[in-house]
Amino acid sequence: MKIFRQAITTIWSPLTAEQQSLANSVQCDRCLVVNPICRAKSFGEHGLEGVVNQMKQHDVVILGGGPAGSTAATLLALLGLDVVVVEKEYFPRFHIGESLLPATVNIFERLGVHDPIREAFIRKPGGKWLYGEKAVPGDFEKYDSQASFKANPYSYLVERSTFDKILIDRSIDAGADVRLGTEVSDIITENGRVVGVHCQSDKGQKYELRARLVIDATGLRSVIPSKLRLRKLTEPHRMGIYAQYAARPTRDDVKAGWFIGQMFYDGWTWLLLLPEDRFSVGTVLTVDRFKKSRMTPTQLLEKMVDENPLLNEGMTADRKRISDVMVTGNMGNSSESLAGNGWVAVGDAAYFIDPCYSSGVHLAMKSAEMVADLIAAQSKECLINKAVFDGYQKHMRQHEKTVQNMVDAFYIASRSTSAQKLVTSCQGGYFSRKFVTFVGGDFHKNSAFVARFRFYSRFANFLFGNDANRAPENSPSYLHDAGNLSASDVAAAEIEFMPEKISA
Ligand SMILES: Cc1cc2nc3c(=O)[nH]c(=O)nc-3n(C[C@H](O)[C@H](O)[C@H](O)COP(=O)(O)OP(=O)(O)OC[C@H]3O[C@@H](n4cnc5c(N)ncnc54)[C@H](O)[C@@H]3O)c2cc1C
């Protein structure tokens, strides 16, 4: 019987002679590396050079350890699943996106990270958007009866380096195998299914990881949608330019932890306080506008800090830039599909929307939470297919459309003084409560309100529209001055995603 079985295996085995020899050889007890000469006791002992072939199938491999990746990792590891996170950086590392929403606090509670976040960061009571002299405040205390954050009508202004480390440390505590300093170089597809990824550690180790499901949480890199050519860029092309400054706050609302944005024609600036008298300062504008300024990103930001009322007057005059000026290039993008057989995209890897409502981190963590809950409902042995995520895709598209509609209304108001009058005069009552619930993070619940709001903004602009570009406060000189931008600087700013770095 044994001889018969061996003969059958030899004739029908799908393995090549080389694979057969690997399969017969020693197997590392921890990482299941199959290698004829492997005598390693742990993954770290495998030596630095050469290709390591990992044959084990994990439950889930997560690409990227930002807020989306770490949220999925923690929730799945807590369920006892075998989860590997592959993250190219070491934490703490700089990341933009410091203003958070109250609806996210519910997820902090679920992950068990609210206490360290509360201790480390500044409490944020709301966000305020300035149109010239007038303001549209979103005070989180003034929610409507449907808000999900009634128990915690506040959020935080966070330093992302520390915040992301708190989240990834929680994933490790929960039992996820987190591999920092390891980059995903390619995906592995078999019969139209994503079955794993190729990785390379910063020490030169190359190996592959296979899983029942691969979650793409690589942010704007959006590895799987990019490889599958599903990623499309959305118009108009906008970019973010930002830096950190050391100064003391002068405005009471900034001191109290409010996020403040100030509109100009087709763009805006932001100012928010970080721990130890530091500020996150930045602007979002169209690439076209940036080119017309004929300045480098550094020249433009520094001129804004000198001349923009919010930035100039919100910080004390002894302010000092303490980081490089950083640029995120073409900011609008979306994947045509958010899932396929063997993969699903969460956070910015799914889509990225203009950050004027600070929606990014919430959508990242919320999408990861939804995906984790769907995986939890699947049988432990099965491969995970696209159909599992049908409801997720529908829900995420609703979020995307609602936030995008509100962003459109925001920019219509930046271009039209009549729309500005509409939004600044609709204070109190129904409008304010709905608006607060939206900017608190309950996006899809407010889709009907947002669609109406966008319609009214367009209608006001159509009836009474006058070009806000003519008003000096909306058309600041720093966007028109001739600088000394070279052709190479323009090209650099057009790079889709530029590396972010921060100096001491
Ligand atoms: C100018 C600007 C201002 C913003 N302001 C706000 C704000 O105030 N509030 C807010 O909520 N959001 C804001 N955002 C958005 C916010 O930054 C993102 O939405 C959020 O970080 C998304 O989280 P994520 O986990 O999806 O992606 P990320 O936080 O980008 O994490 C992705 C991770 O994947 C890793 N990675 C990438 N490629 C690979 C690879 N090949 N292999 C391994 N690892 C990889 C990266 O190193 C990174 O750690 C802003 C964005 C911009 C551009």
XYZ file of C-alpha atoms and ligand atoms in Angstrom:
557
model
C 0.000 0.000 0.000
C 2.818 2.404 1.008
C 4.766 1.615 -2.221
C 1.585 2.125 -4.245
C 0.959 5.543 -2.598
C 4.603 6.592 -3.225
C 4.313 5.587 -6.893
C 1.092 7.564 -7.303
C 2.667 10.593 -5.594
C 5.723 10.396 -7.881
C 3.615 10.115 -11.054
C 0.935 12.684 -10.156
C 2.892 15.070 -7.928
C 2.556 18.611 -9.260
C 5.925 19.460 -7.678
C 9.102 19.719 -9.735
C 12.180 17.706 -8.677
C 13.579 20.832 -7.059
C 10.363 21.500 -5.126
C 10.211 17.838 -4.089
C 13.715 18.064 -2.718
C 12.760 21.224 -0.807
C 9.642 19.564 0.549
C 11.687 16.618 1.833
C 14.191 18.856 3.550
C 14.379 20.377 7.019
C 11.612 22.763 8.007
C 12.313 25.673 10.316
C 10.091 25.213 13.378
C 8.974 28.858 13.679
C 8.635 30.437 10.286
C 8.138 27.239 8.275
C 10.853 28.181 5.784
C 11.477 25.097 3.683
C 15.136 24.956 2.852
C 17.524 21.966 2.547
C 20.189 23.689 4.608
C 17.982 25.565 7.080
C 18.871 24.909 10.719
C 17.613 28.265 12.011
C 15.703 28.349 15.296
C 13.932 31.601 14.481
C 13.112 33.767 11.508
C 15.841 36.245 12.423
C 18.530 33.531 12.182
C 18.056 32.942 8.490
C 20.979 35.096 7.464
C 20.703 38.245 5.457
C 21.450 37.281 1.899
C 19.707 34.993 -0.496
C 16.116 34.254 -1.313
C 13.998 32.735 1.410
C 10.968 30.833 0.268
C 8.091 30.875 2.708
C 5.522 28.246 1.815
C 3.163 28.690 4.771
C -0.308 30.037 4.036
C -1.309 32.677 6.572
C -4.882 33.699 7.232
C -4.305 37.338 6.343
C -1.329 39.344 5.097
C -1.723 43.114 5.533
C 0.335 45.483 3.387
C 1.112 48.692 5.287
C 1.000 49.430 9.018
C -0.638 52.900 9.064
C -3.991 53.457 10.834
C -5.889 51.248 8.357
C -3.394 48.352 8.452
C -2.907 48.368 12.222
C -6.668 48.564 12.907
C -7.345 45.503 10.726
C -4.339 43.672 12.229
C -5.430 44.226 15.845
C -9.052 43.198 15.306
C -8.108 40.059 13.331
C -5.287 39.020 15.674
C -7.678 39.380 18.643
C -9.880 36.799 16.906
C -6.949 34.379 16.933
C -6.229 34.610 13.198
C -2.690 34.257 11.875
C -1.970 37.826 10.706
C 1.245 39.223 9.189
C 1.753 42.977 8.656
C 4.430 44.088 6.168
C 5.463 47.736 6.655
C 8.376 49.371 4.846
C 9.141 51.972 7.539
C 10.185 51.744 11.195
C 7.937 53.488 13.742
C 7.791 56.214 14.896
C 7.888 57.818 11.435
C 6.466 61.105 10.167
C 3.047 61.145 8.482
C 0.681 63.983 7.620
C -2.979 63.878 8.807
C -3.142 65.105 12.406
C -6.709 66.336 12.852
C -9.085 63.540 13.925
C -12.868 63.123 14.237
C -15.051 62.084 17.196
C -16.583 59.106 15.371
C -13.077 57.564 15.370
C -12.965 57.637 19.181
C -15.448 54.736 19.154
C -12.855 52.694 17.232
C -10.109 53.700 19.710
C -12.312 52.268 22.478
C -12.826 49.021 20.592
C -9.085 48.645 19.931
C -8.253 49.462 23.563
C -6.033 52.458 22.684
C -8.130 55.380 23.913
C -6.182 55.808 27.193
C -2.708 56.273 25.633
C -4.190 58.548 22.939
C -5.981 60.667 25.554
C -2.743 60.987 27.520
C -0.506 61.842 24.556
C -2.523 64.382 22.571
C -4.454 67.654 22.553
C -8.220 67.367 22.819
C -10.029 68.784 19.770
C -13.494 70.314 20.389
C -14.204 70.928 16.693
C -13.180 72.410 13.358
C -13.688 75.929 12.047
C -13.613 77.062 8.403
C -12.954 80.740 7.756
C -14.366 82.558 4.718
C -12.729 85.984 4.885
C -13.910 87.503 8.167
C -16.750 85.001 8.646
C -16.506 81.494 10.094
C -18.419 78.226 9.806
C -17.833 76.437 13.104
C -18.329 72.707 13.590
C -18.575 72.369 17.388
C -18.740 68.605 18.090
C -20.969 69.244 21.138
C -23.709 70.486 18.775
C -24.461 67.146 17.108
C -27.907 66.019 15.953
C -29.847 63.183 17.590
C -28.449 60.545 15.175
C -24.766 61.197 15.867
C -22.668 58.131 16.687
C -20.407 60.206 18.950
C -22.922 61.500 21.522
C -20.953 59.825 24.337
C -17.666 61.439 23.218
C -18.306 64.726 21.349
C -14.595 65.547 20.948
C -11.544 64.193 19.209
C -7.766 64.807 19.144
C -5.027 66.660 17.296
C -2.340 64.003 17.082
C 1.293 63.759 16.156
C 1.024 60.942 13.641
C 4.467 59.487 14.424
C 3.363 58.732 18.012
C -0.265 57.965 17.110
C 0.654 55.385 14.457
C 3.153 53.782 16.856
C 0.484 53.423 19.556
C -1.720 51.656 17.002
C 0.953 49.312 15.623
C 2.218 48.428 19.126
C -1.342 47.419 19.948
C -1.363 45.103 16.905
C 1.838 43.441 18.169
C 0.321 43.044 21.665
C -2.778 41.505 20.113
C -0.591 38.842 18.454
C 0.000 40.100 14.904
C 3.380 39.312 13.331
C 4.501 42.851 12.390
C 7.507 43.055 10.037
C 8.833 46.611 9.989
C 11.477 47.716 7.481
C 10.034 45.302 4.926
C 8.692 46.469 1.573
C 6.179 44.707 -0.625
C 7.795 44.646 -4.067
C 5.122 42.788 -6.038
C 1.931 40.804 -5.766
C 1.526 37.112 -6.639
C -1.520 36.209 -8.721
C -2.626 32.706 -9.700
C -5.674 32.040 -11.884
C -6.903 35.598 -11.472
C -6.611 35.471 -7.692
C -4.190 37.431 -5.491
C -2.534 34.684 -3.411
C 0.339 36.563 -1.809
C 3.144 39.097 -2.133
C 6.880 39.315 -2.694
C 8.679 41.150 0.098
C 12.158 42.469 0.679
C 13.508 43.480 4.080
C 15.855 46.452 4.342
C 18.571 43.902 5.186
C 18.265 42.381 1.736
C 16.172 39.338 2.628
C 13.672 38.446 -0.096
C 10.745 36.143 0.466
C 7.139 35.607 -0.391
C 4.117 35.508 1.868
C 0.918 33.679 0.983
C -2.481 34.122 2.574
C -6.188 33.352 2.310
C -6.642 37.125 1.985
C -4.301 40.049 1.285
C -5.425 43.425 2.672
C -3.941 46.436 0.885
C -3.436 49.243 3.425
C -0.475 50.908 1.691
C -2.035 54.387 1.626
C -1.466 56.495 -1.492
C 0.931 53.839 -2.819
C -2.147 51.645 -3.264
C -0.015 48.654 -4.266
C -2.662 46.162 -5.446
C -5.004 48.570 -7.332
C -1.906 50.112 -8.959
C -0.520 46.717 -10.034
C -3.931 45.660 -11.333
C -4.291 49.021 -13.143
C -7.483 49.863 -11.247
C -6.321 53.157 -9.801
C -7.586 56.309 -11.468
C -6.799 59.939 -10.730
C -9.656 62.329 -10.050
C -9.912 65.917 -11.325
C -8.981 68.637 -10.578
C -5.408 67.830 -9.670
C -4.695 69.190 -6.225
C -1.585 69.079 -4.074
C -0.704 69.620 -0.412
C 2.326 71.627 0.796
C 3.079 71.541 4.512
C 5.631 71.798 7.321
C 5.946 72.047 11.081
C 6.662 75.308 12.892
C 7.725 76.035 16.472
C 5.756 78.992 17.929
C 3.099 79.778 20.491
C -0.581 80.102 19.572
C -2.157 83.576 19.582
C -5.792 82.741 18.763
C -8.002 81.431 21.573
C -9.616 78.795 19.342
C -6.194 77.433 18.302
C -5.089 77.386 21.962
C -8.268 75.441 22.793
C -7.392 72.736 20.234
C -9.645 73.713 17.320
C -8.648 72.754 13.788
C -8.788 75.949 11.693
C -8.973 76.116 7.908
C -9.039 79.307 5.853
C -10.390 79.429 2.316
C -8.939 81.236 -0.631
C -10.035 80.950 -4.247
C -10.000 77.215 -5.021
C -7.733 76.381 -2.094
C -7.242 76.613 1.655
C -4.675 76.777 4.429
C -4.700 75.016 7.793
C -3.260 75.649 11.222
C -3.354 73.207 14.108
C -1.529 72.905 17.389
C 0.706 69.939 18.230
C 2.237 69.095 21.628
C 5.155 71.226 22.868
C 4.227 74.486 21.106
C 4.577 73.163 17.609
C 2.185 73.620 14.695
C 1.182 71.708 11.644
C 0.848 74.303 8.886
C -0.106 73.703 5.286
C -2.087 74.477 2.190
C -4.055 72.580 -0.437
C -4.336 74.112 -3.905
C -4.627 73.029 -7.512
C -1.435 72.011 -9.272
C -2.370 74.591 -11.896
C -2.500 77.362 -9.284
C 0.809 76.205 -7.873
C 2.469 76.362 -11.291
C 1.073 79.833 -11.921
C 2.629 81.055 -8.670
C 6.066 80.307 -10.197
C 7.448 79.561 -6.753
C 8.992 76.468 -5.236
C 6.888 74.693 -2.575
C 9.164 76.151 0.143
C 8.883 79.697 -1.240
C 5.113 79.389 -1.526
C 4.577 78.042 2.001
C 6.910 80.589 3.573
C 5.182 83.432 1.737
C 1.819 82.127 2.904
C 3.027 81.998 6.505
C 4.102 85.649 6.158
C 0.945 86.889 4.421
C -2.013 84.586 5.064
C -4.023 86.039 7.992
C -4.640 82.670 9.665
C -1.048 81.461 9.491
C 0.570 84.824 10.088
C -1.630 85.921 12.982
C -2.307 82.500 14.479
C 1.316 81.918 15.514
C 3.625 84.229 17.467
C 6.047 86.326 15.375
C 9.070 84.372 16.676
C 7.869 81.296 14.735
C 10.522 79.067 13.182
C 10.140 76.344 10.607
C 11.461 73.101 12.145
C 10.894 70.630 9.320
C 11.491 70.390 5.612
C 8.628 71.622 3.473
C 6.865 68.497 2.265
C 4.626 67.941 -0.735
C 1.969 65.380 -1.480
C 1.389 65.513 -5.196
C -1.732 64.541 -7.047
C -4.077 63.964 -4.123
C -7.310 62.711 -5.664
C -7.384 59.063 -6.606
C -9.753 56.159 -6.409
C -9.615 52.453 -7.238
C -12.212 51.230 -9.771
C -12.711 48.178 -7.584
C -12.071 47.957 -3.841
C -11.839 44.153 -3.737
C -11.188 41.074 -5.842
C -10.642 37.387 -5.241
C -8.049 37.144 -2.491
C -7.696 40.898 -1.855
C -9.408 43.980 -0.490
C -8.256 47.622 -0.215
C -8.774 49.771 2.905
C -7.979 53.403 3.787
C -6.183 55.597 1.266
C -5.335 52.496 -0.775
C -9.064 52.337 -1.643
C -9.450 56.064 -2.385
C -8.205 59.422 -1.251
C -10.423 62.505 -0.908
C -9.336 66.108 -0.322
C -8.548 66.431 3.420
C -10.548 69.666 4.003
C -12.894 67.803 6.397
C -10.150 65.693 8.058
C -11.911 62.554 6.871
C -8.824 60.424 5.983
C -7.865 58.702 9.238
C -11.497 58.041 10.105
C -12.208 56.442 6.727
C -8.973 54.452 7.035
C -9.872 52.999 10.446
C -13.580 52.616 9.680
C -12.923 50.725 6.427
C -10.442 48.443 8.214
C -12.991 47.779 10.961
C -15.693 46.893 8.400
C -13.339 44.510 6.579
C -12.209 42.842 9.829
C -15.844 42.244 10.829
C -16.594 40.625 7.456
C -13.554 38.355 7.714
C -14.574 37.371 11.245
C -17.827 35.991 9.814
C -15.990 33.678 7.335
C -15.100 30.066 7.920
C -11.472 29.786 9.081
C -10.301 27.401 6.371
C -11.762 29.070 3.269
C -10.076 31.301 0.758
C -11.797 34.684 0.800
C -13.457 35.832 -2.401
C -14.653 39.126 -3.822
C -18.351 38.472 -3.043
C -17.641 38.710 0.699
C -16.917 42.418 0.170
C -19.920 43.412 -1.991
C -21.666 45.196 0.900
C -18.378 46.777 1.963
C -17.797 48.217 -1.507
C -21.313 49.633 -1.637
C -20.942 51.238 1.781
C -17.523 52.686 0.984
C -18.782 54.148 -2.283
C -21.580 55.892 -0.349
C -18.985 57.387 2.001
C -16.863 58.431 -0.970
C -19.733 60.090 -2.819
C -21.027 61.911 0.264
C -17.638 63.290 1.301
C -16.831 64.187 -2.321
C -20.154 66.099 -2.626
C -19.349 68.061 0.526
C -15.827 68.780 -0.741
C -17.351 70.081 -4.005
C -19.656 72.377 -2.005
C -16.601 73.593 -0.056
C -14.767 74.570 -3.247
C -17.899 76.098 -4.838
C -18.076 78.376 -1.787
C -14.384 79.232 -2.213
C -15.118 80.481 -5.738
C -18.454 82.185 -5.153
C -19.210 84.956 -2.654
C -22.955 84.165 -2.875
C -22.317 80.559 -1.823
C -20.091 81.911 0.962
C -22.977 84.089 2.164
C -25.241 81.050 2.118
C -22.948 78.873 4.242
C -21.910 81.571 6.688
C -25.486 82.744 7.295
C -26.970 79.246 7.852
C -25.793 79.056 11.448
C -27.707 77.288 14.201
C -30.654 74.902 13.895
C -31.010 72.077 11.406
C -28.119 73.087 9.145
C -25.557 73.326 11.937
C -26.577 70.085 13.626
C -26.440 68.129 10.373
C -23.155 69.755 9.442
C -21.616 68.885 12.835
C -22.741 65.268 12.573
C -21.174 65.099 9.109
C -17.855 66.693 10.111
C -17.831 64.480 13.224
C -17.403 61.473 10.915
C -20.949 60.179 10.294
C -20.654 60.617 6.559
C -23.071 58.224 4.901
C -25.882 58.912 7.407
C -25.947 62.467 6.080
C -25.810 61.763 2.359
C -29.262 63.269 1.630
C -28.434 66.439 3.569
C -25.072 66.758 1.808
C -26.606 66.285 -1.650
C -29.131 69.055 -0.843
C -26.403 71.299 0.530
C -24.313 70.893 -2.620
C -27.366 71.619 -4.762
C -28.128 74.847 -2.815
C -24.471 75.960 -3.120
C -24.587 75.444 -6.882
C -27.972 77.140 -7.149
C -26.819 80.188 -5.142
C -23.761 80.393 -7.329
C -25.912 80.096 -10.483
C -28.424 82.779 -9.358
C -26.191 85.344 -7.717
C -22.734 83.994 -8.466
C -19.946 86.494 -8.612
C -16.365 85.562 -9.003
C -14.731 85.382 -5.579
C -11.423 85.560 -7.406
C -11.962 89.316 -7.707
C -12.161 89.807 -3.957
C -8.651 90.549 -2.657
C -9.039 88.325 0.426
C -9.853 85.388 -1.844
C -7.148 86.036 -4.373
C -4.021 86.556 -2.313
C -0.967 88.089 -3.909
C 1.230 85.135 -3.007
C -0.552 83.118 -5.652
C 0.374 85.525 -8.408
C 3.843 86.789 -7.589
C 6.580 85.792 -9.968
C 9.044 83.593 -8.152
C 12.083 81.849 -9.525
C 10.684 78.389 -10.020
C 12.810 76.287 -12.313
C 11.430 73.730 -14.739
C 12.793 70.895 -12.589
C 10.925 72.187 -9.521
C 7.649 72.142 -11.454
C 8.356 68.584 -12.553
C 9.158 67.563 -8.978
C 5.847 68.937 -7.729
C 3.994 66.892 -10.295
C 5.334 63.614 -8.976
C 2.309 61.714 -7.834
C 3.541 61.047 -4.328
C 6.717 62.585 -3.039
C 8.630 61.091 -0.120
C 7.828 62.716 3.169
C 10.689 63.488 5.473
C 11.185 65.625 8.509
C 14.379 67.120 9.892
C 15.273 67.302 13.566
C -1.946 67.337 2.939
C -2.728 66.289 3.676
C -3.379 66.618 4.856
C -4.125 65.641 5.530
N -4.763 65.980 6.689
C -5.531 65.069 7.318
C -6.167 65.375 8.552
O -6.025 66.464 9.085
N -6.924 64.410 9.136
C -7.086 63.171 8.576
O -7.812 62.347 9.132
N -6.455 62.848 7.446
C -5.683 63.749 6.807
N -5.016 63.408 5.668
C -5.208 62.046 5.142
C -4.418 61.010 5.950
O -3.054 61.301 5.865
C -4.694 59.616 5.384
O -6.048 59.490 5.013
C -4.361 58.482 6.365
O -3.017 58.532 6.751
C -4.683 57.129 5.706
O -4.248 56.053 6.488
P -3.820 54.670 5.788
O -3.504 53.736 6.886
O -4.806 54.305 4.761
O -2.492 55.036 4.977
P -1.092 55.564 5.524
O -1.267 56.274 6.808
O -0.468 56.311 4.397
O -0.276 54.232 5.817
C 0.193 53.438 4.762
C 1.428 52.677 5.229
O 1.807 51.765 4.200
C 3.213 51.724 4.116
N 3.579 51.277 2.769
C 3.385 51.938 1.590
N 3.853 51.205 0.562
C 4.342 50.049 1.101
C 4.951 48.897 0.537
N 5.160 48.767 -0.786
N 5.353 47.901 1.373
C 5.151 48.004 2.720
N 4.578 49.087 3.300
C 4.167 50.089 2.502
C 3.632 53.170 4.408
O 4.970 53.229 4.863
C 2.619 53.587 5.459
O 3.104 53.398 6.780
C -4.224 64.341 5.004
C -3.541 64.011 3.839
C -2.804 64.966 3.174
C -2.072 64.593 1.913
